[in-house]
Tab-separated table of C-alpha atoms in Angstrom:
chain	number	residue	atom	x	y	z
A	1	MET	CA	-60.669	-116.022	-45.155
A	2	LYS	CA	-58.280	-117.475	-47.660
A	3	TYR	CA	-54.801	-116.352	-48.407
A	4	VAL	CA	-53.334	-116.772	-51.765
A	5	ALA	CA	-49.735	-116.166	-52.531
A	6	ASP	CA	-48.990	-114.802	-55.978
A	7	SER	CA	-45.420	-114.316	-56.673
A	8	ALA	CA	-44.271	-111.920	-54.020
A	9	GLU	CA	-47.746	-110.541	-53.494
A	10	VAL	CA	-50.067	-111.743	-50.812
A	11	TYR	CA	-53.848	-111.412	-51.328
A	12	PHE	CA	-56.703	-111.933	-49.105
A	13	CYS	CA	-60.370	-112.150	-49.848
A	14	MET	CA	-62.602	-109.616	-48.315
A	15	ASP	CA	-66.079	-108.801	-49.333
A	16	ASP	CA	-65.782	-111.342	-52.158
A	17	GLU	CA	-62.746	-109.551	-53.601
A	18	TRP	CA	-59.068	-110.275	-53.668
A	19	LYS	CA	-57.120	-107.546	-52.212
A	20	PRO	CA	-53.374	-107.245	-51.906
A	21	MET	CA	-52.129	-107.231	-48.400
A	22	VAL	CA	-49.932	-104.212	-47.814
A	23	PRO	CA	-48.398	-104.371	-44.411
A	24	GLN	CA	-48.331	-101.045	-42.414
A	25	ALA	CA	-44.710	-99.884	-41.908
A	26	LYS	CA	-43.700	-98.551	-38.520
A	27	ASP	CA	-41.127	-95.808	-38.010
A	28	GLY	CA	-37.808	-97.384	-37.209
A	29	GLY	CA	-36.178	-96.427	-33.932
A	30	LYS	CA	-32.959	-94.456	-33.705
A	31	GLY	CA	-29.856	-96.423	-34.374
A	32	ASP	CA	-27.278	-96.894	-31.708
A	33	LYS	CA	-24.469	-94.329	-31.524
A	34	GLY	CA	-21.258	-95.364	-33.119
A	35	ASP	CA	-18.159	-95.741	-31.026
A	36	LYS	CA	-15.744	-92.806	-30.854
A	37	GLY	CA	-12.696	-93.046	-33.007
A	38	ASP	CA	-9.334	-93.396	-31.388
A	39	LYS	CA	-7.163	-90.201	-30.961
A	40	GLY	CA	-4.408	-89.754	-33.464
A	41	ASP	CA	-0.842	-89.934	-32.285
A	42	LYS	CA	1.068	-86.635	-31.598
A	43	GLY	CA	3.446	-85.514	-34.277
A	44	ASP	CA	7.142	-85.507	-33.597
A	45	LYS	CA	8.819	-82.184	-32.428
A	46	GLY	CA	10.672	-80.232	-35.063
A	47	ASP	CA	14.384	-79.843	-34.828
A	48	LYS	CA	15.819	-76.658	-33.112
A	49	GLY	CA	17.174	-73.951	-35.393
A	50	ASP	CA	20.826	-73.205	-35.444
A	51	LYS	CA	22.147	-70.302	-33.268
A	52	GLY	CA	22.949	-67.020	-35.005
A	53	ASP	CA	26.463	-65.788	-35.304
A	54	THR	CA	27.862	-63.894	-32.288
A	55	GLY	CA	27.578	-60.103	-32.690
A	56	GLU	CA	30.740	-58.086	-32.788
A	57	SER	CA	31.719	-55.828	-29.823
A	58	CYS	CA	31.110	-52.062	-29.949
A	59	THR	CA	33.521	-49.413	-28.759
A	60	VAL	CA	32.914	-45.851	-27.530
A	61	LYS	CA	35.530	-43.193	-28.170
A	62	SER	CA	35.612	-39.674	-26.778
A	63	ILE	CA	35.867	-37.058	-29.499
A	64	ASP	CA	35.801	-33.262	-29.521
A	65	GLY	CA	32.317	-32.137	-28.489
A	66	GLY	CA	30.904	-35.644	-27.889
A	67	TYR	CA	31.377	-39.393	-28.363
A	68	LYS	CA	31.796	-41.838	-31.311
A	69	LEU	CA	30.162	-45.294	-31.201
A	70	GLU	CA	31.767	-47.915	-33.479
A	71	CYS	CA	30.278	-51.345	-34.086
A	72	ALA	CA	31.371	-53.952	-36.687
A	73	GLY	CA	34.106	-51.904	-38.139
A	74	ASP	CA	32.366	-49.646	-40.616
A	75	SER	CA	29.173	-49.282	-38.556
A	76	SER	CA	29.471	-46.149	-36.393
A	77	ALA	CA	27.499	-43.289	-34.909
A	78	VAL	CA	28.475	-39.950	-33.379
A	79	VAL	CA	26.724	-38.422	-30.348
A	80	LEU	CA	27.519	-34.744	-29.740
A	81	ASN	CA	27.050	-32.922	-26.449
A	82	GLY	CA	24.169	-30.415	-26.295
A	83	LYS	CA	25.216	-26.769	-26.231
A	84	ASN	CA	25.034	-25.140	-22.827
A	85	GLY	CA	22.400	-22.403	-22.412
A	86	LYS	CA	23.821	-18.906	-21.934
A	87	ASN	CA	23.981	-17.657	-18.353
A	88	CYS	CA	21.205	-15.248	-17.317
A	89	THR	CA	21.576	-12.327	-14.924
A	90	PHE	CA	18.950	-10.522	-12.853
A	91	GLU	CA	19.332	-6.883	-11.870
A	92	GLU	CA	16.895	-4.406	-10.315
A	93	ASP	CA	16.800	-1.063	-12.082
A	94	GLY	CA	15.973	0.882	-8.901
A	95	GLU	CA	12.630	2.024	-10.320
A	96	GLY	CA	10.537	-1.015	-9.420
A	97	SER	CA	11.502	-3.427	-12.226
A	98	VAL	CA	13.961	-6.279	-12.648
A	99	ILE	CA	16.006	-6.611	-15.850
A	100	VAL	CA	16.686	-10.169	-17.026
A	101	LYS	CA	19.623	-10.569	-19.440
A	102	CYS	CA	20.379	-13.859	-21.224
A	103	GLY	CA	23.231	-13.399	-23.670
A	104	ASP	CA	22.207	-10.623	-26.023
A	105	ASP	CA	18.534	-10.879	-25.052
A	106	GLU	CA	17.033	-8.593	-22.419
A	107	ALA	CA	13.584	-8.244	-20.822
A	108	LYS	CA	12.159	-6.054	-18.060
A	109	PHE	CA	9.580	-7.222	-15.507
A	110	PRO	CA	7.905	-5.015	-12.860
A	111	LEU	CA	8.310	-6.082	-9.241
A	112	HIS	CA	5.700	-3.673	-7.877
A	113	VAL	CA	2.938	-1.862	-9.760
A	114	CYS	CA	0.986	1.247	-8.744
A	115	GLY	CA	-1.895	1.774	-11.126
A	116	ASP	CA	-0.167	0.865	-14.376
A	117	LYS	CA	3.338	2.005	-13.436
A	118	PRO	CA	6.172	0.029	-11.848
A	119	TYR	CA	7.581	1.590	-8.698
A	120	ASN	CA	10.145	1.043	-5.973
A	121	PRO	CA	8.578	0.833	-2.471
A	122	GLN	CA	11.872	2.054	-1.042
A	123	LYS	CA	11.381	5.346	-2.870
A	124	SER	CA	7.608	5.799	-3.233
A	125	PHE	CA	4.358	4.902	-1.469
A	126	CYS	CA	1.358	3.795	-3.534
A	127	TYR	CA	-2.040	5.124	-2.464
A	128	GLU	CA	-5.147	5.069	-4.667
A	129	SER	CA	-2.983	4.397	-7.758
A	130	LYS	CA	-0.787	7.454	-7.095
A	131	LEU	CA	2.831	7.547	-5.972
A	132	TYR	CA	3.965	9.619	-3.008
A	133	SER	CA	7.552	10.519	-2.240
A	134	CYS	CA	8.976	13.391	-0.227
A	135	ASN	CA	12.600	14.256	-0.814
A	136	GLY	CA	13.224	10.651	-1.859
A	137	GLU	CA	11.371	9.180	1.125
A	138	PRO	CA	8.081	7.286	0.655
A	139	TYR	CA	5.175	8.428	2.814
A	140	ASP	CA	1.522	7.588	3.393
A	141	PRO	CA	-0.516	10.746	2.542
A	142	THR	CA	-3.241	9.685	4.986
A	143	LYS	CA	-0.774	9.877	7.866
A	144	ARG	CA	1.812	12.452	6.845
A	145	LEU	CA	2.145	15.745	5.013
A	146	CYS	CA	5.004	16.538	2.655
A	147	ASP	CA	6.114	20.139	2.440
A	148	ALA	CA	7.416	20.253	-1.130
A	149	ARG	CA	9.280	23.508	-0.430
A	150	ASP	CA	11.949	21.900	1.728
A	151	GLY	CA	11.079	18.187	1.746
A	152	SER	CA	9.950	18.160	5.384
A	153	LEU	CA	7.469	15.513	6.507
A	154	TYR	CA	4.879	16.158	9.211
A	155	ARG	CA	2.534	13.782	10.961
A	156	ILE	CA	-1.150	14.632	10.522
A	157	THR	CA	-4.346	13.630	12.323
A	158	ALA	CA	-8.075	13.723	11.519
A	159	ILE	CA	-10.181	15.160	14.346
A	160	GLY	CA	-13.892	15.367	13.647
A	161	GLY	CA	-14.304	16.798	10.187
A	162	GLN	CA	-10.919	18.551	10.285
A	163	THR	CA	-7.402	17.395	9.476
A	164	TRP	CA	-4.583	19.006	11.459
A	165	MET	CA	-0.825	18.828	11.515
A	166	SER	CA	0.346	16.807	14.523
A	167	GLU	CA	3.582	18.776	14.655
A	168	ASN	CA	4.447	22.460	14.628
A	169	LEU	CA	5.593	23.962	11.338
A	170	ASN	CA	9.370	24.206	10.890
A	171	TYR	CA	9.730	26.132	7.634
A	172	SER	CA	12.576	28.666	7.508
A	173	ASP	CA	13.458	29.656	3.913
A	174	SER	CA	13.485	33.435	4.204
A	175	VAL	CA	14.824	33.822	0.657
A	176	ALA	CA	11.833	32.122	-0.940
A	177	THR	CA	9.565	33.643	1.715
A	178	PRO	CA	10.823	37.154	2.603
A	179	SER	CA	8.114	37.551	5.264
A	180	LEU	CA	10.255	35.324	7.493
A	181	GLN	CA	13.278	37.608	7.556
A	182	LYS	CA	14.032	38.416	11.212
A	183	ARG	CA	10.563	37.131	12.100
A	184	SER	CA	11.138	33.463	12.963
A	185	TRP	CA	13.320	31.689	15.536
A	186	CYS	CA	14.186	28.418	17.197
A	187	TYR	CA	13.495	28.465	20.920
A	188	GLY	CA	16.533	29.900	22.672
A	189	ASN	CA	18.116	30.295	19.232
A	190	GLU	CA	19.066	26.620	19.428
A	191	GLU	CA	18.611	24.694	16.183
A	192	LYS	CA	17.897	21.449	18.023
A	193	LYS	CA	14.850	23.089	19.605
A	194	CYS	CA	13.402	23.641	16.123
A	195	ASP	CA	13.786	19.912	15.519
A	196	LYS	CA	11.844	19.271	18.714
A	197	TYR	CA	9.199	22.022	18.724
A	198	GLY	CA	9.197	23.590	15.267
A	199	ARG	CA	9.759	27.322	14.729
A	200	LEU	CA	8.370	30.376	16.453
A	201	TYR	CA	6.876	33.042	14.131
A	202	THR	CA	5.508	36.529	14.431
A	203	TRP	CA	1.956	36.956	13.212
A	204	LEU	CA	3.058	38.810	10.048
A	205	ALA	CA	5.389	35.919	9.239
A	206	ALA	CA	2.626	33.382	9.933
A	207	ILE	CA	0.205	35.022	7.472
A	208	ASP	CA	3.037	35.600	4.943
A	209	SER	CA	2.230	39.289	4.823
A	210	MET	CA	4.532	40.145	1.918
A	211	LYS	CA	2.967	37.489	-0.297
A	212	LEU	CA	-0.498	38.790	0.582
A	213	TYR	CA	0.599	42.277	-0.435
A	214	ASP	CA	2.199	41.113	-3.696
A	215	GLU	CA	-0.648	38.821	-4.771
A	216	LYS	CA	-3.752	40.377	-3.238
A	217	GLY	CA	-2.731	43.941	-2.477
A	218	VAL	CA	-3.347	43.431	1.249
A	219	LEU	CA	-1.199	45.926	3.106
A	220	CYS	CA	-0.171	44.097	6.252
A	221	THR	CA	3.486	45.009	6.547
A	222	SER	CA	3.289	46.699	9.930
A	223	PHE	CA	2.474	45.176	13.284
A	224	ALA	CA	0.305	48.212	13.983
A	225	THR	CA	-1.706	47.835	10.775
A	226	SER	CA	-5.124	46.227	10.641
A	227	CYS	CA	-5.574	44.000	7.591
A	228	THR	CA	-8.537	42.982	5.497
A	229	LEU	CA	-7.646	39.348	5.005
A	230	PRO	CA	-9.155	36.869	2.533
A	231	ASP	CA	-11.495	34.242	3.932
A	232	THR	CA	-8.754	31.611	3.778
A	233	VAL	CA	-5.156	32.581	4.556
A	234	GLN	CA	-2.569	30.065	3.418
A	235	GLY	CA	0.148	32.021	5.156
A	236	ILE	CA	3.362	30.030	5.429
A	237	CYS	CA	1.542	26.699	5.365
A	238	PRO	CA	2.259	24.215	2.557
A	239	ASP	CA	0.030	24.121	-0.519
A	240	GLY	CA	-3.364	22.613	0.275
A	241	TRP	CA	-3.181	23.786	3.886
A	242	HIS	CA	-3.832	27.097	5.636
A	243	LEU	CA	-3.485	29.027	8.870
A	244	PRO	CA	-6.603	28.258	10.960
A	245	LYS	CA	-9.076	30.986	11.829
A	246	GLU	CA	-10.436	31.499	15.333
A	247	GLU	CA	-13.642	29.726	14.314
A	248	GLU	CA	-11.701	26.641	13.204
A	249	TRP	CA	-9.903	26.433	16.543
A	250	ASN	CA	-13.282	26.652	18.289
A	251	VAL	CA	-14.630	23.777	16.166
A	252	LEU	CA	-11.675	21.699	17.350
A	253	PHE	CA	-12.282	22.593	21.017
A	254	LYS	CA	-15.944	21.667	20.771
A	255	PHE	CA	-15.204	18.271	19.246
A	256	VAL	CA	-12.719	17.266	21.982
A	257	GLY	CA	-15.128	18.114	24.809
A	258	GLY	CA	-15.110	21.903	25.044
A	259	GLN	CA	-12.526	24.504	25.884
A	260	GLN	CA	-12.396	23.409	29.530
A	261	GLN	CA	-11.064	19.998	28.451
A	262	ALA	CA	-9.210	20.911	25.274
A	263	GLY	CA	-5.840	21.501	26.926
A	264	VAL	CA	-5.419	18.065	28.467
A	265	GLN	CA	-7.034	16.323	25.474
A	266	LEU	CA	-4.713	17.934	22.915
A	267	ARG	CA	-1.504	18.055	24.922
A	268	ALA	CA	1.332	15.573	24.362
A	269	LYS	CA	1.895	12.959	27.064
A	270	THR	CA	5.414	14.161	27.864
A	271	GLY	CA	7.306	17.424	28.284
A	272	CYS	CA	4.941	19.059	30.790
A	273	TYR	CA	6.257	20.746	33.966
A	274	ASP	CA	4.399	22.976	36.364
A	275	TYR	CA	5.990	25.985	38.006
A	276	GLY	CA	6.447	24.033	41.221
A	277	GLY	CA	8.814	21.634	39.498
A	278	GLY	CA	6.295	18.790	39.216
A	279	THR	CA	4.964	17.050	36.120
A	280	GLY	CA	1.762	19.081	36.084
A	281	ILE	CA	-1.349	17.504	34.603
A	282	VAL	CA	-0.188	14.777	32.239
A	283	GLY	CA	-1.558	15.260	28.750
A	284	LEU	CA	-3.810	12.595	27.246
A	285	ASP	CA	-3.059	13.290	23.579
A	286	ALA	CA	-6.396	11.603	22.934
A	287	TYR	CA	-6.675	12.690	19.288
A	288	GLY	CA	-3.070	12.663	18.059
A	289	PHE	CA	-2.738	16.467	18.121
A	290	SER	CA	0.395	16.084	20.301
A	291	ALA	CA	0.815	19.713	21.397
A	292	MET	CA	4.366	20.153	22.693
A	293	LEU	CA	4.873	22.845	25.309
A	294	GLY	CA	7.745	24.646	23.607
A	295	GLY	CA	7.288	28.049	25.234
A	296	TYR	CA	7.219	31.294	23.215
A	297	ARG	CA	9.169	34.436	22.382
A	298	ASN	CA	8.182	37.491	24.356
A	299	ALA	CA	7.580	40.559	22.161
A	300	SER	CA	8.435	43.169	24.749
A	301	TYR	CA	11.695	41.699	26.045
A	302	GLU	CA	12.596	39.639	22.975
A	303	GLU	CA	13.272	36.711	25.275
A	304	PHE	CA	12.303	33.056	25.194
A	305	SER	CA	10.389	31.615	28.124
A	306	ALA	CA	7.923	29.040	29.450
A	307	GLU	CA	9.442	25.960	27.774
A	308	GLY	CA	7.729	22.918	29.246
A	309	TYR	CA	5.067	25.070	30.906
A	310	TRP	CA	2.917	26.173	28.006
A	311	ALA	CA	2.783	26.920	24.303
A	312	ARG	CA	0.945	29.436	22.132
A	313	PHE	CA	-0.379	29.078	18.586
A	314	TRP	CA	-1.393	31.694	16.025
A	315	SER	CA	-4.674	32.024	14.157
A	316	ALA	CA	-5.476	34.018	11.015
A	317	THR	CA	-7.948	36.189	12.958
A	318	GLU	CA	-7.111	39.693	14.117
A	319	GLU	CA	-8.370	41.366	17.250
A	320	LYS	CA	-11.917	42.525	16.558
A	321	GLU	CA	-11.672	45.809	18.416
A	322	GLN	CA	-10.969	48.520	15.846
A	323	ASP	CA	-8.694	50.524	18.115
A	324	ILE	CA	-6.470	47.520	18.872
A	325	LYS	CA	-4.569	46.855	15.660
A	326	ASP	CA	-1.412	45.240	16.976
A	327	ARG	CA	-3.011	42.055	18.250
A	328	ALA	CA	-4.297	38.818	16.765
A	329	PHE	CA	-6.182	35.875	18.166
A	330	SER	CA	-4.048	33.096	19.666
A	331	LEU	CA	-4.540	30.188	22.023
A	332	ILE	CA	-2.513	28.880	24.910
A	333	ILE	CA	-2.162	25.275	26.071
A	334	PRO	CA	-0.749	25.236	29.619
A	335	CYS	CA	0.743	22.364	31.584
A	336	ASP	CA	-1.033	22.911	34.894
A	337	PHE	CA	-4.620	23.247	33.618
A	338	GLU	CA	-6.952	20.953	31.708
A	339	ALA	CA	-8.467	23.929	29.871
A	340	THR	CA	-7.029	25.954	27.028
A	341	GLY	CA	-6.952	29.745	27.044
A	342	THR	CA	-7.712	31.995	24.090
A	343	GLY	CA	-7.475	35.664	23.343
A	344	PRO	CA	-5.641	38.432	21.453
A	345	TYR	CA	-1.910	38.765	21.749
A	346	GLU	CA	0.765	41.068	20.356
A	347	LYS	CA	1.579	40.382	16.715
A	348	LYS	CA	5.284	40.827	17.441
A	349	SER	CA	5.275	37.775	19.710
A	350	GLY	CA	6.840	34.528	18.576
A	351	PHE	CA	4.258	31.714	18.585
A	352	TYR	CA	3.973	28.327	16.880
A	353	VAL	CA	1.962	27.501	13.743
A	354	ARG	CA	-0.306	24.500	13.265
A	355	CYS	CA	-1.751	24.237	9.758
A	356	ILE	CA	-5.173	22.818	8.901
A	357	LYS	CA	-6.072	21.119	5.638
A	358	ASP	CA	-8.133	23.071	3.101
């Protein structure tokens, strides 16, 4: 092989030909990293600014209705006090509401409501959205009865399917009820005994005979007259109540254990004396009937007797025998027996009245 240099070219002979020699270039390797440059020097700190001028002092002066704040002479502000609210008053109107007054403004708010009406519990009792008051006194109609004629209140009790008064009637207005004239009394003619026992009535007074005659034409103005009475006799009982018939008394006896037990079951726990001076058989008052042994008024002698020993009560039932027209059915509750006695008695007698609800 021969090499021939021609100018800058180099040839070599191969296969009887001159061929330029072109050297194969290799990829160059990566260059070395350059050195890091040096950090620049920090700049110098700037100069501090000059302080501002000192502010001028402010003053506060009290003025009418507030305060005045003055700063820098002409600069000022005024702060006024807020106006006080007007005083409010609260006052109950006595009918279940309170009235709130603030200055000229007024509003009413109910304290107690019955149904949709305000009410005063000191004057009325609310039951099933209705108000109940008797002569200005509130009462529970499930426990007491109000006699609207004179404002009297009576305790009541439910026994079986019946509702009875738990006290004897004490109604005495003989002007409004002429049947009572000379036909009702307090035991011993002592008013305090009426407060304790209620009043004693003749049978004609108990059935309100004059009202029956005026309204129904029933002639029952004589003790010796037999009457054809209506099925229900209100008598001198309050509205919604009536004088019990014999059958209604018997229903009561049956419910409390029979007539042989009715006396002790219905009698009050106190006020019982036997004829020997003892306490007799103490009543159980098991059903709230509370029968007080207030005696009676004898028709024949027009005398009062048997206080503390027994009591009699009228019914609206006359004696069934046609030839006995001056008697009506009554019952007796004695002190010294557990039983109660029943039977006809003279209409002129003075007995007590227990009303039963219609």
